[in-house]
């Protein structure tokens, strides 16, 4: 780990320059290399109520630097390449009584002035199959790294993705450690599900296939195993029905069966359905999610994004044991009325029938407004405001009023 901001900056710059130098006499390796530096400014304010175990207020402001370098592959039947990810977070405003936002590391003395990490991935390509070893950023039904704070989450391990057969994607992975979005260090993969944990989790394995069954219908299946905690079988069907000009109806069905592994008590069946009607720039969505079994939904990795239709901003997943939840969502893309780059989203989710006696209830409302400049000096500068409200009748949960403001800009380097 680098100790000072100057050392970190030099290391990031050196890394990008080194990978850009044509040290290998392979045209494709150099010509296909891509590099970019994302500047992400993040303000997070959360008013946390009715909770004895959480700070009444979480309020921090930070600047993030995300350097990505992705090489091409060397020429020949077997191609080799390397990717690199440099992460630096700088504290702009925080104090010990306002930490816990997930933007910055926190301790007894509050957040540090900065934190950073460097990640490398070796890769090999044969035909349409790519193997990556090192830093992995998975995003699939079994496990999906989070990128909803200042810096993205990463994992250590290996992943193989193959597209040898038209319409079929095979995806296999073995993950051993996680580097959380507010950390500089790798640590053991954790269990983030609702109930059932006994003992300590071990490594995470997944294997899945996604297949285009017909023109507008896609099916997927994944098997995953967080060793010593759970085994899971996940299924997904997505159908898009064209109705007319600028109209469509999308149906997204999800089902997962999770059972115990090792000494855990995981036992969950999760069903989810989301139907979205789109007309020009408008989208109207209705969702339903139901948990059954002795425990809530099982998933691995702190802060990861579980594959649930009602996974949202604050309460996260509406995935407690026996919980039923409904969602109503509306999106609008202002490009339909001549304002490209401006988008709007609002949704409401309510859940019940969980907790002691099945009498607990919770609801959440989210609103996102974003704009990406399309031209001029500020072209590609993105601004997003996210607002969320959460309420629960369960005294163990906190009521939340939260605002996030994110400004991002990516500078292409290669």
CSV table of C-alpha atoms in Angstrom, one decimal, residues 7 44 50 54 75 111 149 168 183 239 273 287 311 356:
chain,number,residue,atom,x,y,z
A,7,UNK,CA,3.5,8.5,-4.2
A,44,UNK,CA,-23.5,11.6,0.6
A,50,UNK,CA,-35.0,5.2,15.0
A,54,UNK,CA,-26.3,3.5,13.9
A,75,UNK,CA,-1.2,-11.9,-32.1
A,111,UNK,CA,-11.8,8.7,8.0
A,149,UNK,CA,-20.0,4.7,-4.1
A,168,UNK,CA,-24.5,-18.9,-26.0
A,183,UNK,CA,-11.1,-0.2,1.5
A,239,UNK,CA,-38.7,-11.7,-23.1
A,273,UNK,CA,-41.1,-10.8,-11.7
A,287,UNK,CA,-42.6,-5.8,-9.9
A,311,UNK,CA,-32.9,-4.6,-4.9
A,356,UNK,CA,-41.6,-11.6,14.4
